[in-house]
Tab-separated table of C-alpha atoms and ligand atoms in Angstrom:
chain	number	residue	atom	x	y	z
S	25	MET	CA	-8.284	26.797	-40.153
S	26	ASP	CA	-9.326	26.478	-36.628
S	27	VAL	CA	-9.490	22.107	-36.374
S	28	SER	CA	-10.290	22.358	-32.389
S	29	THR	CA	-13.877	22.053	-32.769
S	30	PRO	CA	-16.132	20.165	-35.066
S	31	THR	CA	-17.181	22.623	-37.598
S	32	THR	CA	-20.016	20.936	-39.359
S	33	PRO	CA	-23.103	19.468	-37.924
S	34	GLY	CA	-21.726	16.369	-38.635
S	35	ALA	CA	-18.397	16.319	-37.450
S	36	GLU	CA	-20.329	17.581	-34.402
S	37	ARG	CA	-22.686	13.926	-34.862
S	38	ARG	CA	-20.053	11.739	-35.191
S	39	ALA	CA	-17.698	13.697	-31.999
S	40	SER	CA	-20.852	12.522	-29.535
S	41	GLU	CA	-21.624	9.233	-31.391
S	42	LEU	CA	-18.131	8.045	-30.527
S	43	ALA	CA	-17.754	9.828	-27.024
S	44	ALA	CA	-20.344	7.618	-26.076
S	45	THR	CA	-18.994	4.624	-27.346
S	46	VAL	CA	-15.696	4.920	-25.797
S	47	ARG	CA	-17.955	5.598	-22.165
S	48	ARG	CA	-20.190	2.103	-23.671
S	49	VAL	CA	-16.841	0.365	-24.649
S	50	VAL	CA	-15.371	1.577	-21.103
S	51	GLY	CA	-17.954	0.434	-19.102
S	52	GLU	CA	-18.145	-2.964	-20.217
S	53	GLN	CA	-14.384	-3.863	-20.872
S	54	SER	CA	-13.700	-6.108	-17.734
S	55	VAL	CA	-9.976	-5.222	-15.628
S	56	TRP	CA	-7.548	-7.682	-14.829
S	57	ASP	CA	-7.012	-5.534	-11.864
S	58	MET	CA	-2.934	-5.733	-11.568
S	59	HIS	CA	-2.278	-5.206	-7.444
S	60	THR	CA	-4.502	-5.225	-4.496
S	61	HIS	CA	-4.444	-6.192	-1.472
S	62	LEU	CA	-7.324	-8.337	-0.795
S	63	TYR	CA	-7.382	-12.151	-0.127
S	64	PRO	CA	-10.035	-14.979	-0.761
S	65	PRO	CA	-12.149	-16.180	2.239
S	66	THR	CA	-9.683	-18.579	2.980
S	67	PHE	CA	-6.904	-16.546	3.945
S	68	GLY	CA	-9.940	-15.516	6.687
S	69	THR	CA	-12.510	-12.730	6.903
S	70	THR	CA	-12.636	-10.353	9.634
S	71	LEU	CA	-16.287	-10.139	9.207
S	72	GLY	CA	-17.993	-13.363	8.862
S	73	GLY	CA	-21.050	-14.216	7.148
S	74	PRO	CA	-24.273	-16.270	7.633
S	75	LYS	CA	-22.305	-19.603	7.011
S	76	VAL	CA	-18.202	-18.270	7.823
S	77	LYS	CA	-16.843	-17.652	11.175
S	78	SER	CA	-15.180	-14.328	11.419
S	79	ASP	CA	-11.483	-14.224	12.033
S	80	PRO	CA	-10.373	-11.190	14.114
S	81	ASN	CA	-7.227	-11.534	11.848
S	82	GLY	CA	-8.341	-12.454	8.972
S	83	LEU	CA	-7.241	-11.130	5.670
S	84	LEU	CA	-10.361	-10.216	3.644
S	85	LEU	CA	-11.486	-7.366	4.784
S	86	TRP	CA	-15.259	-6.479	3.377
S	87	GLY	CA	-17.972	-4.383	4.182
S	88	VAL	CA	-19.369	-0.905	5.142
S	89	ASP	CA	-16.885	-0.771	9.039
S	90	GLU	CA	-14.387	-1.410	6.679
S	91	LEU	CA	-14.886	0.553	3.935
S	92	LEU	CA	-14.873	3.582	6.678
S	93	THR	CA	-11.553	2.786	8.612
S	94	TYR	CA	-9.704	2.462	5.798
S	95	HIS	CA	-6.542	4.237	6.890
S	96	TYR	CA	-6.279	6.929	3.782
S	97	LEU	CA	-10.337	7.677	6.008
S	98	VAL	CA	-7.839	7.199	9.135
S	99	ALA	CA	-5.427	9.932	8.525
S	100	GLU	CA	-8.571	12.278	7.344
S	101	VAL	CA	-10.202	12.053	10.855
S	102	PHE	CA	-7.532	13.429	12.705
S	103	ARG	CA	-7.127	15.916	10.803
S	104	VAL	CA	-11.063	17.257	12.289
S	105	VAL	CA	-10.640	15.585	15.053
S	106	PRO	CA	-6.609	15.938	16.735
S	107	ALA	CA	-4.937	13.496	18.691
S	108	THR	CA	-4.772	16.630	21.355
S	109	GLU	CA	-8.976	15.492	21.444
S	110	LEU	CA	-9.001	11.866	20.766
S	111	PRO	CA	-5.009	10.616	21.677
S	112	TYR	CA	-4.567	7.782	18.871
S	113	ALA	CA	-3.551	5.197	21.565
S	114	ASP	CA	-7.577	5.475	22.118
S	115	PHE	CA	-8.123	5.353	18.585
S	116	TRP	CA	-6.857	2.146	18.280
S	117	LYS	CA	-8.684	1.122	21.658
S	118	MET	CA	-11.999	1.498	20.350
S	119	GLY	CA	-13.700	-1.613	18.756
S	120	LYS	CA	-13.823	-1.451	14.512
S	121	GLN	CA	-17.984	-0.507	14.775
S	122	ALA	CA	-16.839	2.216	17.037
S	123	GLN	CA	-14.291	3.708	15.024
S	124	ALA	CA	-16.339	3.775	11.978
S	125	ASP	CA	-18.866	5.159	13.924
S	126	HIS	CA	-16.303	8.268	14.781
S	127	ILE	CA	-15.233	8.541	11.098
S	128	TRP	CA	-19.431	8.370	9.758
S	129	LYS	CA	-19.891	10.972	12.553
S	130	HIS	CA	-17.167	13.315	12.018
S	131	LEU	CA	-16.259	12.771	7.839
S	132	PHE	CA	-19.977	11.790	7.175
S	133	LEU	CA	-22.479	14.489	9.201
S	134	ASP	CA	-20.415	16.556	10.758
S	135	ARG	CA	-18.547	17.865	7.212
S	136	SER	CA	-19.637	16.832	3.661
S	137	PRO	CA	-18.173	13.806	2.865
S	138	ILE	CA	-16.165	15.302	-0.358
S	139	SER	CA	-12.588	14.473	-0.351
S	140	GLU	CA	-11.737	10.977	-3.027
S	141	ALA	CA	-11.656	8.529	-0.028
S	142	CYS	CA	-15.264	9.908	1.778
S	143	ARG	CA	-17.502	9.619	-1.658
S	144	GLY	CA	-15.551	6.458	-2.716
S	145	VAL	CA	-17.351	4.592	0.088
S	146	LEU	CA	-21.151	6.642	-1.324
S	147	THR	CA	-20.174	5.383	-4.977
S	148	THR	CA	-19.884	1.714	-3.501
S	149	LEU	CA	-22.951	2.104	-1.648
S	150	LYS	CA	-24.683	3.161	-4.683
S	151	ASN	CA	-23.199	0.763	-7.002
S	152	LEU	CA	-24.353	-2.319	-4.342
S	153	GLY	CA	-27.970	-0.600	-4.841
S	154	LEU	CA	-28.100	0.765	-0.951
S	155	ASP	CA	-29.212	4.050	-0.649
S	156	PRO	CA	-26.327	7.277	0.346
S	157	SER	CA	-29.627	9.319	0.599
S	158	ASP	CA	-30.278	6.679	3.643
S	159	ARG	CA	-27.356	7.861	5.736
S	160	ASP	CA	-28.313	4.515	7.193
S	161	LEU	CA	-25.211	3.132	8.643
S	162	LYS	CA	-27.084	0.556	10.732
S	163	GLY	CA	-28.954	-0.201	7.883
S	164	TYR	CA	-25.941	-0.290	5.662
S	165	ARG	CA	-24.247	-3.275	8.360
S	166	ASN	CA	-27.281	-5.182	8.377
S	167	TRP	CA	-27.326	-5.575	4.752
S	168	PHE	CA	-23.278	-6.586	4.750
S	169	ALA	CA	-24.118	-9.186	7.766
S	170	GLU	CA	-26.471	-10.607	5.508
S	171	GLN	CA	-23.731	-11.745	2.669
S	172	ASP	CA	-21.988	-14.579	2.634
S	173	PRO	CA	-18.253	-13.257	1.917
S	174	SER	CA	-17.705	-15.875	-1.094
S	175	ASP	CA	-20.932	-14.649	-2.837
S	176	HIS	CA	-20.308	-11.587	-1.941
S	177	ILE	CA	-17.133	-11.569	-4.010
S	178	ASP	CA	-19.013	-12.779	-6.866
S	179	ARG	CA	-20.642	-9.916	-6.638
S	180	VAL	CA	-17.911	-6.966	-6.041
S	181	MET	CA	-15.855	-8.338	-9.186
S	182	GLU	CA	-19.261	-8.522	-11.400
S	183	THR	CA	-20.432	-4.633	-10.041
S	184	ALA	CA	-16.924	-3.234	-10.349
S	185	GLY	CA	-15.985	-5.400	-13.928
S	186	VAL	CA	-13.200	-6.910	-12.540
S	187	SER	CA	-11.994	-10.353	-14.074
S	188	ARG	CA	-9.512	-11.325	-11.381
S	189	ILE	CA	-7.356	-9.970	-8.562
S	190	THR	CA	-4.382	-10.046	-7.968
S	191	MET	CA	-2.934	-10.356	-4.503
S	192	THR	CA	0.073	-8.733	-2.488
S	193	ASN	CA	1.097	-11.705	-0.569
S	194	ALA	CA	3.527	-10.925	1.892
S	195	VAL	CA	6.009	-13.321	3.155
S	196	PHE	CA	7.372	-11.234	5.475
S	197	ASP	CA	4.170	-10.616	7.558
S	198	ASP	CA	3.865	-13.634	9.896
S	199	ASN	CA	-0.058	-14.052	9.403
S	200	GLU	CA	0.324	-14.337	6.245
S	201	ARG	CA	3.018	-16.603	5.956
S	202	GLU	CA	1.717	-18.518	8.518
S	203	ARG	CA	-1.436	-19.302	6.402
S	204	TRP	CA	0.838	-20.221	3.923
S	205	LEU	CA	2.820	-23.271	5.632
S	206	ALA	CA	-0.171	-24.024	7.189
S	207	ASP	CA	-2.319	-24.906	4.166
S	208	PRO	CA	-0.380	-24.972	0.698
S	209	LYS	CA	-3.872	-24.213	-0.990
S	210	VAL	CA	-5.009	-21.447	0.393
S	211	GLY	CA	-4.672	-19.172	-2.359
S	212	ALA	CA	-5.588	-22.074	-4.705
S	213	ASP	CA	-8.829	-19.524	-5.463
S	214	PRO	CA	-8.712	-19.355	-8.964
S	215	ARG	CA	-10.474	-15.784	-8.853
S	216	PHE	CA	-6.990	-14.610	-7.737
S	217	ALA	CA	-3.818	-14.242	-8.752
S	218	GLY	CA	-0.666	-14.873	-6.362
S	219	VAL	CA	2.210	-11.728	-6.029
S	220	LEU	CA	5.265	-12.697	-3.661
S	221	ARG	CA	6.393	-9.431	-1.664
S	222	PHE	CA	9.780	-8.975	-0.266
S	223	ASP	CA	9.875	-5.597	0.528
S	224	PRO	CA	12.620	-6.857	3.838
S	225	LEU	CA	14.990	-8.339	1.437
S	226	LEU	CA	15.766	-4.723	-0.281
S	227	ARG	CA	14.907	-2.498	2.543
S	228	ASP	CA	16.745	-4.371	5.289
S	229	TRP	CA	18.686	-6.818	4.468
S	230	ALA	CA	20.382	-7.410	7.469
S	231	GLY	CA	17.000	-7.822	9.097
S	232	ALA	CA	15.992	-10.176	6.461
S	233	ALA	CA	19.064	-12.451	6.968
S	234	LYS	CA	17.961	-13.365	10.504
S	235	LEU	CA	14.377	-14.674	9.581
S	236	LEU	CA	15.961	-16.754	6.800
S	237	THR	CA	18.118	-17.904	8.861
S	238	GLU	CA	15.282	-18.917	11.100
S	239	TRP	CA	13.232	-19.426	8.200
S	240	GLY	CA	15.922	-22.718	7.463
S	241	TYR	CA	17.795	-20.360	4.731
S	242	ASP	CA	21.221	-19.900	6.297
S	243	ALA	CA	22.169	-16.481	5.155
S	244	ASN	CA	24.447	-13.136	7.171
S	245	ALA	CA	24.230	-9.478	6.819
S	246	ASP	CA	27.425	-9.486	4.559
S	247	LEU	CA	25.480	-11.692	1.965
S	248	ASP	CA	28.492	-13.536	1.065
S	249	ALA	CA	28.268	-16.852	-1.922
S	250	SER	CA	26.110	-19.307	0.586
S	251	SER	CA	23.917	-16.263	1.622
S	252	VAL	CA	23.168	-15.439	-1.962
S	253	GLU	CA	22.236	-19.086	-2.448
S	254	SER	CA	20.108	-19.443	-0.191
S	255	ALA	CA	18.201	-16.169	-0.341
S	256	GLN	CA	17.497	-17.306	-3.795
S	257	ARG	CA	16.323	-20.732	-2.903
S	258	PHE	CA	13.943	-18.661	-0.202
S	259	VAL	CA	12.841	-16.625	-3.092
S	260	ARG	CA	12.124	-19.754	-5.529
S	261	ASP	CA	10.337	-21.563	-2.941
S	262	TRP	CA	8.258	-19.036	-2.437
S	263	ILE	CA	7.913	-17.734	-6.118
S	264	ASP	CA	6.660	-21.885	-6.074
S	265	ARG	CA	4.126	-21.502	-2.706
S	266	VAL	CA	2.181	-18.108	-3.501
S	267	GLY	CA	1.837	-19.379	-7.519
S	268	ALA	CA	3.664	-16.205	-8.502
S	269	ILE	CA	2.668	-14.317	-11.224
S	270	TYR	CA	5.252	-11.537	-10.692
S	271	CYS	CA	7.165	-10.286	-7.804
S	272	ALA	CA	7.360	-7.072	-6.043
S	273	VAL	CA	8.566	-4.252	-3.748
S	274	SER	CA	7.915	-1.069	-2.504
S	275	LEU	CA	11.063	1.360	-2.084
S	276	PRO	CA	11.617	4.552	-0.207
S	277	PRO	CA	12.347	7.891	-2.107
S	278	GLU	CA	15.894	7.469	-1.834
S	279	PHE	CA	15.821	3.995	-3.387
S	280	ARG	CA	19.275	3.622	-5.892
S	281	TYR	CA	20.341	1.860	-8.202
S	282	GLY	CA	24.470	2.999	-9.246
S	283	GLY	CA	24.697	-0.089	-12.165
S	284	ALA	CA	27.435	-3.051	-12.009
S	285	ASP	CA	30.070	-0.960	-9.594
S	286	ASP	CA	26.880	-0.001	-7.057
S	287	ASN	CA	28.391	-2.434	-4.140
S	288	SER	CA	25.834	-1.158	-1.320
S	289	THR	CA	23.823	-4.154	0.010
S	290	GLY	CA	20.653	-3.255	-1.488
S	291	SER	CA	22.071	-3.240	-4.932
S	292	ARG	CA	23.412	-6.223	-4.800
S	293	VAL	CA	20.480	-8.170	-3.359
S	294	LEU	CA	18.842	-7.095	-6.402
S	295	ARG	CA	21.530	-7.774	-8.869
S	296	GLU	CA	22.354	-11.153	-7.462
S	297	VAL	CA	19.634	-12.439	-5.463
S	298	VAL	CA	16.411	-11.119	-6.967
S	299	LEU	CA	17.152	-10.304	-10.329
S	300	PRO	CA	18.962	-13.745	-11.629
S	301	VAL	CA	16.157	-15.553	-9.938
S	302	LEU	CA	12.775	-13.954	-12.045
S	303	GLU	CA	14.925	-13.821	-15.364
S	304	GLU	CA	15.632	-17.072	-15.001
S	305	ARG	CA	11.632	-18.078	-14.171
S	306	GLY	CA	10.803	-15.287	-16.787
S	307	LEU	CA	8.921	-13.310	-14.320
S	308	PRO	CA	8.405	-9.266	-13.965
S	309	PHE	CA	9.635	-7.632	-11.356
S	310	ALA	CA	7.215	-5.061	-9.770
S	311	MET	CA	9.107	-1.885	-8.399
S	312	MET	CA	6.782	0.671	-6.438
S	313	ILE	CA	8.904	3.578	-5.378
S	314	GLY	CA	8.508	6.606	-3.460
S	315	SER	CA	7.068	5.206	0.175
S	316	ARG	CA	8.538	7.367	3.024
S	317	MET	CA	7.192	4.766	6.047
S	318	GLN	CA	5.658	5.588	9.219
S	319	VAL	CA	6.514	9.369	9.046
S	320	ASN	CA	3.591	9.856	11.763
S	321	PRO	CA	4.180	5.841	13.588
S	322	SER	CA	1.290	6.811	15.487
S	323	LEU	CA	-1.227	6.840	12.745
S	324	GLY	CA	-0.375	2.974	12.262
S	325	ASP	CA	-1.086	2.269	8.057
S	326	ALA	CA	-2.003	5.949	7.834
S	327	GLY	CA	1.045	7.166	8.740
S	328	ASP	CA	3.432	6.626	5.755
S	329	MET	CA	4.074	9.115	3.230
S	330	GLY	CA	5.736	9.954	-0.316
S	331	GLY	CA	8.893	11.343	-1.603
S	332	LEU	CA	10.493	12.619	-5.215
S	333	SER	CA	12.388	9.312	-6.262
S	334	ASP	CA	15.270	8.238	-8.610
S	335	VAL	CA	14.361	7.425	-11.885
S	336	VAL	CA	17.612	7.340	-13.685
S	337	SER	CA	17.994	4.252	-11.314
S	338	VAL	CA	15.337	2.315	-12.924
S	339	VAL	CA	16.593	3.268	-16.525
S	340	THR	CA	19.700	2.172	-15.103
S	341	LEU	CA	18.096	-1.016	-14.261
S	342	CYS	CA	15.814	-1.725	-17.835
S	343	ARG	CA	19.691	-0.959	-19.729
S	344	GLU	CA	21.609	-3.318	-17.684
S	345	PHE	CA	19.254	-6.398	-17.589
S	346	PRO	CA	17.459	-6.870	-20.383
S	347	GLY	CA	16.927	-9.966	-20.026
S	348	ASN	CA	14.541	-8.929	-16.696
S	349	ARG	CA	10.736	-7.081	-16.782
S	350	PHE	CA	10.027	-4.041	-14.373
S	351	PHE	CA	6.385	-3.097	-13.859
S	352	CYS	CA	7.344	0.502	-12.297
S	353	THR	CA	5.201	3.355	-10.303
S	354	MET	CA	6.113	5.827	-8.552
S	355	LEU	CA	4.179	8.125	-5.774
S	356	ALA	CA	5.479	11.593	-6.367
S	357	ARG	CA	3.281	13.232	-9.249
S	358	GLU	CA	6.990	15.170	-10.013
S	359	ASN	CA	8.331	11.961	-11.522
S	360	GLN	CA	5.558	11.185	-13.879
S	361	HIS	CA	6.665	13.010	-16.650
S	362	GLU	CA	10.410	11.139	-16.250
S	363	LEU	CA	8.941	7.984	-15.201
S	364	ALA	CA	6.870	8.403	-18.790
S	365	VAL	CA	9.845	9.190	-21.243
S	366	ALA	CA	12.021	6.170	-19.691
S	367	ALA	CA	9.356	3.770	-20.958
S	368	ARG	CA	9.888	5.380	-24.321
S	369	LYS	CA	13.210	4.037	-23.998
S	370	PHE	CA	13.001	0.755	-22.730
S	371	GLY	CA	10.351	-2.156	-23.793
S	372	ASN	CA	11.615	-4.074	-20.935
S	373	LEU	CA	9.453	-1.233	-18.585
S	374	MET	CA	5.599	-1.000	-18.135
S	375	VAL	CA	3.995	2.060	-16.407
S	376	PHE	CA	1.614	1.390	-14.089
S	377	GLY	CA	-1.262	2.867	-12.063
S	378	CYS	CA	-1.829	6.146	-10.246
S	379	TRP	CA	-0.720	5.151	-6.560
S	380	TRP	CA	-2.304	5.444	-2.926
S	381	PHE	CA	-2.111	9.440	-2.956
S	382	LEU	CA	-1.956	9.997	-6.583
S	383	ASN	CA	-5.586	8.022	-7.235
S	384	ASN	CA	-7.262	11.639	-7.625
S	385	PRO	CA	-9.493	12.609	-10.304
S	386	SER	CA	-7.245	15.442	-10.860
S	387	LEU	CA	-4.408	13.910	-11.302
S	388	VAL	CA	-5.636	10.593	-12.464
S	389	ASP	CA	-6.881	12.511	-15.429
S	390	GLU	CA	-3.093	14.488	-15.580
S	391	ILE	CA	-1.217	11.274	-15.557
S	392	THR	CA	-3.144	9.545	-17.828
S	393	ARG	CA	-3.497	12.284	-20.678
S	394	MET	CA	0.606	12.743	-20.415
S	395	ARG	CA	1.128	8.717	-20.548
S	396	ILE	CA	-1.473	8.280	-23.088
S	397	GLU	CA	0.496	11.404	-25.019
S	398	LEU	CA	3.860	10.215	-24.908
S	399	LEU	CA	3.647	6.167	-25.246
S	400	GLY	CA	0.043	5.511	-26.853
S	401	LEU	CA	-2.115	2.369	-25.382
S	402	SER	CA	1.285	0.939	-24.364
S	403	CYS	CA	1.021	1.741	-20.235
S	404	ILE	CA	-1.175	0.493	-17.377
S	405	PRO	CA	-3.041	3.289	-16.832
S	406	GLN	CA	-4.839	1.626	-12.835
S	407	HIS	CA	-4.323	-0.417	-10.500
S	408	SER	CA	-7.208	-0.310	-7.378
S	409	ASP	CA	-4.832	-0.804	-4.404
S	410	ALA	CA	-8.204	-1.905	-2.761
S	411	ARG	CA	-7.748	-3.158	0.592
S	412	VAL	CA	-11.311	-3.777	1.485
S	413	LEU	CA	-13.310	-5.646	-1.032
S	414	ASP	CA	-15.708	-4.117	-2.056
S	415	GLN	CA	-13.004	-0.874	-2.608
S	416	LEU	CA	-12.827	-2.695	-5.839
S	417	ILE	CA	-15.907	-0.833	-6.963
S	418	TYR	CA	-15.788	2.470	-6.652
S	419	LYS	CA	-12.079	2.880	-7.166
S	420	TRP	CA	-12.823	1.051	-11.139
S	421	ASP	CA	-15.799	3.056	-11.168
S	422	HIS	CA	-13.776	6.262	-10.972
S	423	SER	CA	-10.807	5.281	-12.628
S	424	ARG	CA	-13.143	4.359	-15.850
S	425	GLU	CA	-14.486	7.717	-16.352
S	426	LEU	CA	-11.502	9.647	-16.020
S	427	ILE	CA	-9.953	7.472	-18.301
S	428	ALA	CA	-13.530	7.361	-20.537
S	429	THR	CA	-12.510	10.907	-20.970
S	430	VAL	CA	-8.821	11.238	-21.737
S	431	LEU	CA	-9.370	8.366	-24.486
S	432	VAL	CA	-12.796	10.411	-26.064
S	433	ASP	CA	-10.494	13.773	-26.137
S	434	LYS	CA	-7.355	11.873	-27.804
S	435	TYR	CA	-9.805	9.464	-30.868
S	436	GLN	CA	-11.644	12.919	-31.206
S	437	ASP	CA	-7.965	14.696	-31.623
S	438	ALA	CA	-6.755	12.311	-34.272
S	439	GLU	CA	-10.584	12.200	-35.572
S	440	LYS	CA	-10.318	16.251	-36.390
S	441	THR	CA	-7.598	14.793	-39.330
S	442	GLY	CA	-10.345	12.823	-41.032
S	443	TRP	CA	-8.933	9.459	-39.567
S	444	ARG	CA	-11.788	7.680	-38.492
S	445	VAL	CA	-11.722	4.728	-35.792
S	446	THR	CA	-13.976	1.792	-35.682
S	447	ASP	CA	-15.990	0.503	-32.945
S	448	ASP	CA	-14.078	-2.590	-33.008
S	449	GLU	CA	-10.932	-0.911	-32.369
S	450	ILE	CA	-11.304	0.957	-29.593
S	451	ARG	CA	-12.700	-2.015	-27.770
S	452	ARG	CA	-9.629	-3.606	-28.455
S	453	ASP	CA	-7.446	-0.247	-27.966
S	454	VAL	CA	-9.403	-0.209	-24.425
S	455	LYS	CA	-9.031	-4.330	-23.722
S	456	LEU	CA	-5.101	-3.245	-23.774
S	457	LEU	CA	-5.735	-0.698	-21.007
S	458	PHE	CA	-7.915	-2.523	-19.244
S	459	GLU	CA	-6.358	-6.578	-19.278
S	460	GLY	CA	-3.801	-7.029	-22.578
S	461	ASN	CA	-0.906	-5.047	-21.770
S	462	PHE	CA	-0.876	-6.246	-18.459
S	463	ALA	CA	-1.186	-10.669	-19.644
S	464	SER	CA	1.174	-9.408	-22.289
S	465	PHE	CA	4.154	-7.892	-20.458
S	466	LEU	CA	3.861	-11.235	-17.646
S	467	LYS	CA	3.885	-13.535	-20.809
S	468	GLY	CA	7.036	-11.526	-21.690
N	537	RAT	O1	-2.424	2.189	-0.728
N	537	RAT	C1	-2.040	1.859	0.092
N	537	RAT	O2	-3.041	1.589	0.569
N	537	RAT	C2	-0.889	1.508	0.689
N	537	RAT	O3	-0.732	1.553	2.179
N	537	RAT	C3	0.369	0.472	0.122
N	537	RAT	O4	-0.910	-0.514	0.364
N	537	RAT	C4	0.136	0.357	-1.005
N	537	RAT	O5	-0.208	0.495	-1.698
N	537	RAT	C5	1.514	-0.541	-1.263
N	537	RAT	O6	1.033	-1.763	-1.964
N	537	RAT	O7	2.648	-0.661	-0.358
N	538	ZN	ZN1	-0.554	-1.261	-2.540
C-alpha cells in the first residue's frame, strides 16, 4: 500500500491541522540566538537617536542604511556596477547614506531585489510596519531616525521572537577591546550574552603572542611553558571580563587537528591553552570552519569566501577531549552530511546553524531536513549571524518558515504509521530546537 499520501478525508484533515499547529508553534516559540555580531547601545551606535549621540565607530549597527550596506549586499552591488566603473576605493570613500543610495538604486530599483540578502531588507521593513511597496528610502530613514536605539532593540527582539542575543566579543579587535577595558560594565545588558572570540590565537599564534606581550601577558612564538601559562591567563581573564558563555573561533578550510602527536603551533595552542582552560571553566568551544579570508581584500568584510574543510579533525578533537564540548558549523555545503554523521558518534559535538553563504532557503531546507533525519531533534538548526540589529527580523522570519516546513513533513511521515503527536509534544520539540538544545549544551 502507498503510505505516502493521506487516503481518507479524516487523514487529510489531520495532516492539515498538524501543519497549522506546527506553523503556529514555530511562530510563537522564542529563540535564543546563539551567534550574532550585535551589541547593546553601551558599545556605541553608528545611528544615534533622539536621546543617544551617534558614534562613528560604534559597534551597534541598526537602521535602513546599515541594512542596505550589509557586506552581503556590497558584494552583490559590485557584480552589477563593477570596480572598473566604480573603483573600490571610491565606494569606500562615499558616506554611509551615499553607499546605501547606490545599493538601493542598483539592487532594488534597476533590477528586482530577489537575492536572499535583498529579500531580507524587504521582509525586515515589512515586519517593522514600513511598507516596501512605497519604495521610499527617505521615508524609511526618517522613521529610523525617530527611534531610540535601546527601545528599538526591544521592538526588534519582540518582532523577531528573539529572547536573548549572543554577542561575538572579538578580543583582538582594538575598538571592542578598548571598550571593555574602559568600562567593565559595558556588556551588562541582560538582553545580551557574551562570547569570547579569539581567532588570532589559532590562526596566527606568532602575531597573537606579540600582542599578548604588549598587553601584559608575556608570550613568544615558540609557545614555551611560560607562554602557555600567559596565554591561559589571558583567556581566563577575558572569559571573566566578557562573562563568556562559550568561546569561539572561525577557522580556515585548511584547519587540521592531527591528534596527540600533532605539534603544529595551532594544534598546540588548542591542546595546551584553549581546551584545558575551557574544560576547567566548563565552557563549550565553538568552531566555525571553512572561511577563506580576504580572497578579494578590496571588498572589505565582503571579500571572504568558503572552502571544503576536514571533518576528521573535528572527530579527533571530540574523541581525544571527552571533557570538552564542541559546537561546530562548517561553511561548505559538501561538509554538511559528514559533519552530521560525526555528531551521531559524539555527544560532546553539537552541530549548529546554516552559516553565512549557506543561509539561503534552498540550502537551509536541504541541510535542516538532512540533520533532522540523521540527528532527530538533537541539533541547533539555525543562528542569525546578524550584523545589523534589524536583520534579526528577516533571518528568523525566513528560517522559521523553512524549519516549520521540514517539521511538518517529518511529523506527517511519523503520523502515517498511526503515531500521534500532541500539541504539547510539538511545543516541547520546537523549544528544544530554538532554545533548549543550546541552553542544555552550555550547561553540560
Ligand atoms: O556571516 C558573516 O557576517 C561573516 O562575515 C562572519 O561574521 C562570520 O559569521 C564570522 O563570525 O566569522
Ligand atoms: Zn558570524
